């Protein structure tokens, strides 16, 4: 397909506003008469709430109201489940325990909201929070996943028999039989710990209730404005068209802004209606560390069975997954881990058993990667150990096990996070890996450079990690494309946008169909008044699912344009082209009519039209993929470690991505750079340290280190394109790809650099300190 | 608490006279009192750099200053650099090199760069990275930002 706009490095439509401070974010919304909210949050991770006294707070000048759970009466209800448990899996256990708007009886994680103060200013509201007196009975906290499942452990939810939130077993083939035949079985315990998404913009919500018109407007830092609208409608008993949710410009999402409903999202609209006043609540960074969802904590006891030539015969993974204090997001994250722990490899025998554990920690929901990095870390660590034990080259063992190109669509015989059979739609893996090896100069490095540098006393290492990513999952998205009388195109879709460049890549899709300039396509995302069907921006699905819905709508509009123009220009449709905002006769370019004129003609003020005629040049269409498209990639890295400080310097960083059709390479590269930088944080800098009481010890940017420009390398990006057969654009998602293989890559490259047979890295995140501890011989290595 | 202070400050070449409470942060004054919401707040503890503005031409964190401290001084925010129709060369370069994604960190980075590029018209990549190392960006991995700064330096030298 030759394209004019798709696949081009088009500059972004949204930039001028963002660059000049003219783009509206939630905290920029000001409404006359607006009040401000601040929350009292628990310092304890686990405590019974004995009493609350808000009388002093209520007396403070400028305070309008204070609400506790009790003040909410019957309106106090836990949040709705966001994702239900998988109905298609046999014997699944799932205990749904959802977050509450304000704590009523018992605090279940530090930072859980207990009361809200509404005041004339945020300053007053925060001061008044200090006036509230609370009496707690502190309880022992559940922090450790294994101890949490032991008999006699304190319970996060007293009505359950244990802290087991869910249990799920999946299998394919017969692992035990495969194990019998194996030449080598490797068993290890691998531990992955928690990190934060740390979007630069904290969460926030502004609500405006107009009692006379019974209309509620909500500005929300959400990745999913339509589900928020639907949930509010149900909670508040309003009609759908009376609630408008707007996700304006959002300062980064990365998953936690997909969580619904946060307690504040349930509460602030309710307060607004109670007080009949506009209300603003903006989270601060400390609250973000305690009250915005996090991810990645898992403990895996895993076993891999291999033949002596390095073929994987089977894999068995028994793991614990930390869901925090509640589990509104169902099993999405651990299911993603199960679906990625086989990596891009042809594994015929597989057993996986996950126990999800309630802990007295912040809720867990997907963070960029969403369970996938854990799966990839596990399989790649095992292959590194296997290669070492079998004396096989690290690349050779991987090449030997890759799913071959003729095996697609590849059925994995387990279910994925959408509860559908896991099918890998398409792929051609080895050329991608090969390209990464070439770009990094693998053979050259191993044969010449590394020996030379080692001789100079330098600790240099190389790593290469392939990975796959399920992307672009259903259920569906929709879009409405309209040609306006000005000749400009208006497009509305339901998903929200948080920096992914949708205002540009979606405009390119439309420009391709309608022959207009990309800057003449105006995209509206995330406003339920403009489009109110859809789900949200998650699972690397925006470009794939909403992109294809827009493509479908634009194609229908193109048909309508051609049909009308054909009548007016008295020329058969096949002889017309759409170019420069005009429809013209291919061989007679001056015989033309503009899209704007056609739009006017399609919406006549007088006269008769034929039956069945729809006015305007407009179409609404939907796209729902049969199943998700699977992307593939390989990262390669050369690093040098300072053996004294364990600080490392990344000398080269290569990524090769196959995400099908590329809509805009500039935006794609940006997504990858950002993903890698988050992955590097996950791998070597970022870890949330909870103490045994459930206190987060590093709840600030001074203590929780996200990479700055000086820690990050230049990233070289290569592309290979295997189009997805599942959608017309041939696209696969890429939003999370950059993050997935990085921890595995670090572990491999660090082991390679240090070249120390006693070092086996079985955990992530690492840090200079932790690496130093791991290297101290004969000393306590436990965490 | 009504010890209001009569503040007179010039922001983006416009003089503002306001009676403010002494504990109001400069970031809140700019954003909420005079409506310049281009300056963003990411941490309010002086680390992320999103709130950076120019104070008599030098970059400062507006979340760490009280508004009253700017009395008699000049402040420049992102709104004072260029306009949508007439971008500053640094803004233009960020547009061309895709130096922003969500754009939340961007205003603080742009204001940091103005004096940096005045003092270093031809910076190396390492110098650029050091210059923006106090501005956290979670979206871009900084590479396109670095490219944009190089491009901006070129434009400004031309
Ligand atoms: S908001 Fe001022 S440095 Fe982060
Ligand atoms: S562009 Fe999103 S934080 Fe920098």
PDB file of N, CA, C and O in Angstrom, chain A residues 243-269:
ATOM      1  N   UNK A 243     -24.684  13.608  32.486  1.00  0.00           N
ATOM      2  CA  UNK A 243     -23.342  13.547  33.071  1.00  0.00           C
ATOM      3  C   UNK A 243     -22.318  13.619  31.941  1.00  0.00           C
ATOM      4  O   UNK A 243     -22.362  12.824  30.999  1.00  0.00           O
ATOM      5  N   UNK A 244     -21.462  14.593  32.020  1.00  0.00           N
ATOM      6  CA  UNK A 244     -20.423  14.735  31.005  1.00  0.00           C
ATOM      7  C   UNK A 244     -19.070  14.592  31.692  1.00  0.00           C
ATOM      8  O   UNK A 244     -18.760  15.330  32.625  1.00  0.00           O
ATOM      9  N   UNK A 245     -18.279  13.631  31.239  1.00  0.00           N
ATOM     10  CA  UNK A 245     -16.937  13.460  31.796  1.00  0.00           C
ATOM     11  C   UNK A 245     -15.920  13.840  30.730  1.00  0.00           C
ATOM     12  O   UNK A 245     -16.000  13.371  29.584  1.00  0.00           O
ATOM     13  N   UNK A 246     -15.008  14.705  31.122  1.00  0.00           N
ATOM     14  CA  UNK A 246     -13.991  15.184  30.191  1.00  0.00           C
ATOM     15  C   UNK A 246     -12.622  14.793  30.721  1.00  0.00           C
ATOM     16  O   UNK A 246     -12.290  15.102  31.858  1.00  0.00           O
ATOM     17  N   UNK A 247     -11.858  14.104  29.902  1.00  0.00           N
ATOM     18  CA  UNK A 247     -10.445  13.875  30.228  1.00  0.00           C
ATOM     19  C   UNK A 247      -9.681  14.819  29.309  1.00  0.00           C
ATOM     20  O   UNK A 247      -9.479  14.515  28.143  1.00  0.00           O
ATOM     21  N   UNK A 248      -9.305  15.991  29.799  1.00  0.00           N
ATOM     22  CA  UNK A 248      -8.646  16.953  28.914  1.00  0.00           C
ATOM     23  C   UNK A 248      -7.199  16.526  28.665  1.00  0.00           C
ATOM     24  O   UNK A 248      -6.937  15.333  28.622  1.00  0.00           O
ATOM     25  N   UNK A 249      -6.280  17.434  28.494  1.00  0.00           N
ATOM     26  CA  UNK A 249      -4.886  17.011  28.397  1.00  0.00           C
ATOM     27  C   UNK A 249      -4.496  16.348  29.721  1.00  0.00           C
ATOM     28  O   UNK A 249      -4.816  16.858  30.795  1.00  0.00           O
ATOM     29  N   UNK A 250      -3.843  15.204  29.614  1.00  0.00           N
ATOM     30  CA  UNK A 250      -3.475  14.438  30.798  1.00  0.00           C
ATOM     31  C   UNK A 250      -1.950  14.314  30.817  1.00  0.00           C
ATOM     32  O   UNK A 250      -1.345  13.965  29.809  1.00  0.00           O
ATOM     33  N   UNK A 251      -1.376  14.594  31.969  1.00  0.00           N
ATOM     34  CA  UNK A 251       0.089  14.593  32.070  1.00  0.00           C
ATOM     35  C   UNK A 251       0.677  13.223  32.323  1.00  0.00           C
ATOM     36  O   UNK A 251       1.366  12.992  33.308  1.00  0.00           O
ATOM     37  N   UNK A 252       0.395  12.307  31.425  1.00  0.00           N
ATOM     38  CA  UNK A 252       0.928  10.949  31.554  1.00  0.00           C
ATOM     39  C   UNK A 252      -0.050  10.048  32.284  1.00  0.00           C
ATOM     40  O   UNK A 252      -0.702  10.456  33.246  1.00  0.00           O
ATOM     41  N   UNK A 253      -0.198   8.823  31.793  1.00  0.00           N
ATOM     42  CA  UNK A 253      -1.132   7.884  32.410  1.00  0.00           C
ATOM     43  C   UNK A 253      -0.391   6.661  32.937  1.00  0.00           C
ATOM     44  O   UNK A 253      -0.303   6.443  34.128  1.00  0.00           O
ATOM     45  N   UNK A 254       0.093   5.857  32.026  1.00  0.00           N
ATOM     46  CA  UNK A 254       0.919   4.682  32.325  1.00  0.00           C
ATOM     47  C   UNK A 254       0.185   3.613  33.116  1.00  0.00           C
ATOM     48  O   UNK A 254       0.802   2.785  33.776  1.00  0.00           O
ATOM     49  N   UNK A 255      -1.147   3.626  33.077  1.00  0.00           N
ATOM     50  CA  UNK A 255      -1.899   2.531  33.704  1.00  0.00           C
ATOM     51  C   UNK A 255      -2.732   2.938  34.902  1.00  0.00           C
ATOM     52  O   UNK A 255      -3.941   2.717  34.921  1.00  0.00           O
ATOM     53  N   UNK A 256      -2.113   3.535  35.934  1.00  0.00           N
ATOM     54  CA  UNK A 256      -2.919   3.832  37.134  1.00  0.00           C
ATOM     55  C   UNK A 256      -4.093   4.774  36.885  1.00  0.00           C
ATOM     56  O   UNK A 256      -5.080   4.728  37.627  1.00  0.00           O
ATOM     57  N   UNK A 257      -4.039   5.584  35.850  1.00  0.00           N
ATOM     58  CA  UNK A 257      -5.181   6.451  35.577  1.00  0.00           C
ATOM     59  C   UNK A 257      -6.285   5.686  34.824  1.00  0.00           C
ATOM     60  O   UNK A 257      -7.293   6.265  34.423  1.00  0.00           O
ATOM     61  N   UNK A 258      -6.048   4.390  34.640  1.00  0.00           N
ATOM     62  CA  UNK A 258      -7.080   3.515  34.072  1.00  0.00           C
ATOM     63  C   UNK A 258      -7.897   2.886  35.193  1.00  0.00           C
ATOM     64  O   UNK A 258      -8.969   2.328  34.975  1.00  0.00           O
ATOM     65  N   UNK A 259      -7.378   2.950  36.390  1.00  0.00           N
ATOM     66  CA  UNK A 259      -8.073   2.366  37.540  1.00  0.00           C
ATOM     67  C   UNK A 259      -9.381   3.133  37.771  1.00  0.00           C
ATOM     68  O   UNK A 259      -9.415   4.350  37.718  1.00  0.00           O
ATOM     69  N   UNK A 260     -10.470   2.400  37.992  1.00  0.00           N
ATOM     70  CA  UNK A 260     -11.752   3.062  38.268  1.00  0.00           C
ATOM     71  C   UNK A 260     -12.462   2.236  39.338  1.00  0.00           C
ATOM     72  O   UNK A 260     -12.449   1.030  39.242  1.00  0.00           O
ATOM     73  N   UNK A 261     -13.139   2.786  40.222  1.00  0.00           N
ATOM     74  CA  UNK A 261     -13.103   4.171  40.606  1.00  0.00           C
ATOM     75  C   UNK A 261     -12.135   4.333  41.756  1.00  0.00           C
ATOM     76  O   UNK A 261     -12.186   3.564  42.702  1.00  0.00           O
ATOM     77  N   UNK A 262     -11.334   5.368  41.660  1.00  0.00           N
ATOM     78  CA  UNK A 262     -10.595   5.754  42.852  1.00  0.00           C
ATOM     79  C   UNK A 262     -11.601   6.310  43.851  1.00  0.00           C
ATOM     80  O   UNK A 262     -12.609   6.904  43.460  1.00  0.00           O
ATOM     81  N   UNK A 263     -11.293   6.177  45.150  1.00  0.00           N
ATOM     82  CA  UNK A 263     -12.213   6.713  46.159  1.00  0.00           C
ATOM     83  C   UNK A 263     -12.561   8.175  45.875  1.00  0.00           C
ATOM     84  O   UNK A 263     -13.724   8.576  46.004  1.00  0.00           O
ATOM     85  N   UNK A 264     -11.580   8.960  45.479  1.00  0.00           N
ATOM     86  CA  UNK A 264     -11.825  10.391  45.248  1.00  0.00           C
ATOM     87  C   UNK A 264     -12.790  10.593  44.080  1.00  0.00           C
ATOM     88  O   UNK A 264     -13.547  11.563  44.047  1.00  0.00           O
ATOM     89  N   UNK A 265     -12.734   9.669  43.111  1.00  0.00           N
ATOM     90  CA  UNK A 265     -13.628   9.776  41.955  1.00  0.00           C
ATOM     91  C   UNK A 265     -15.078   9.457  42.321  1.00  0.00           C
ATOM     92  O   UNK A 265     -16.013   9.917  41.680  1.00  0.00           O
ATOM     93  N   UNK A 266     -15.235   8.656  43.364  1.00  0.00           N
ATOM     94  CA  UNK A 266     -16.598   8.360  43.814  1.00  0.00           C
ATOM     95  C   UNK A 266     -17.111   9.509  44.668  1.00  0.00           C
ATOM     96  O   UNK A 266     -18.288   9.835  44.658  1.00  0.00           O
ATOM     97  N   UNK A 267     -16.197  10.080  45.434  1.00  0.00           N
ATOM     98  CA  UNK A 267     -16.604  10.996  46.478  1.00  0.00           C
ATOM     99  C   UNK A 267     -16.831  12.432  46.002  1.00  0.00           C
ATOM    100  O   UNK A 267     -17.837  13.068  46.365  1.00  0.00           O
ATOM    101  N   UNK A 268     -15.903  12.961  45.225  1.00  0.00           N
ATOM    102  CA  UNK A 268     -15.963  14.388  44.890  1.00  0.00           C
ATOM    103  C   UNK A 268     -17.244  14.744  44.113  1.00  0.00           C
ATOM    104  O   UNK A 268     -17.898  15.745  44.437  1.00  0.00           O
ATOM    105  N   UNK A 269     -17.666  13.941  43.120  1.00  0.00           N
ATOM    106  CA  UNK A 269     -18.930  14.279  42.448  1.00  0.00           C
ATOM    107  C   UNK A 269     -20.114  14.253  43.418  1.00  0.00           C
ATOM    108  O   UNK A 269     -21.006  15.102  43.352  1.00  0.00           O
TER     109      UNK A 269
END
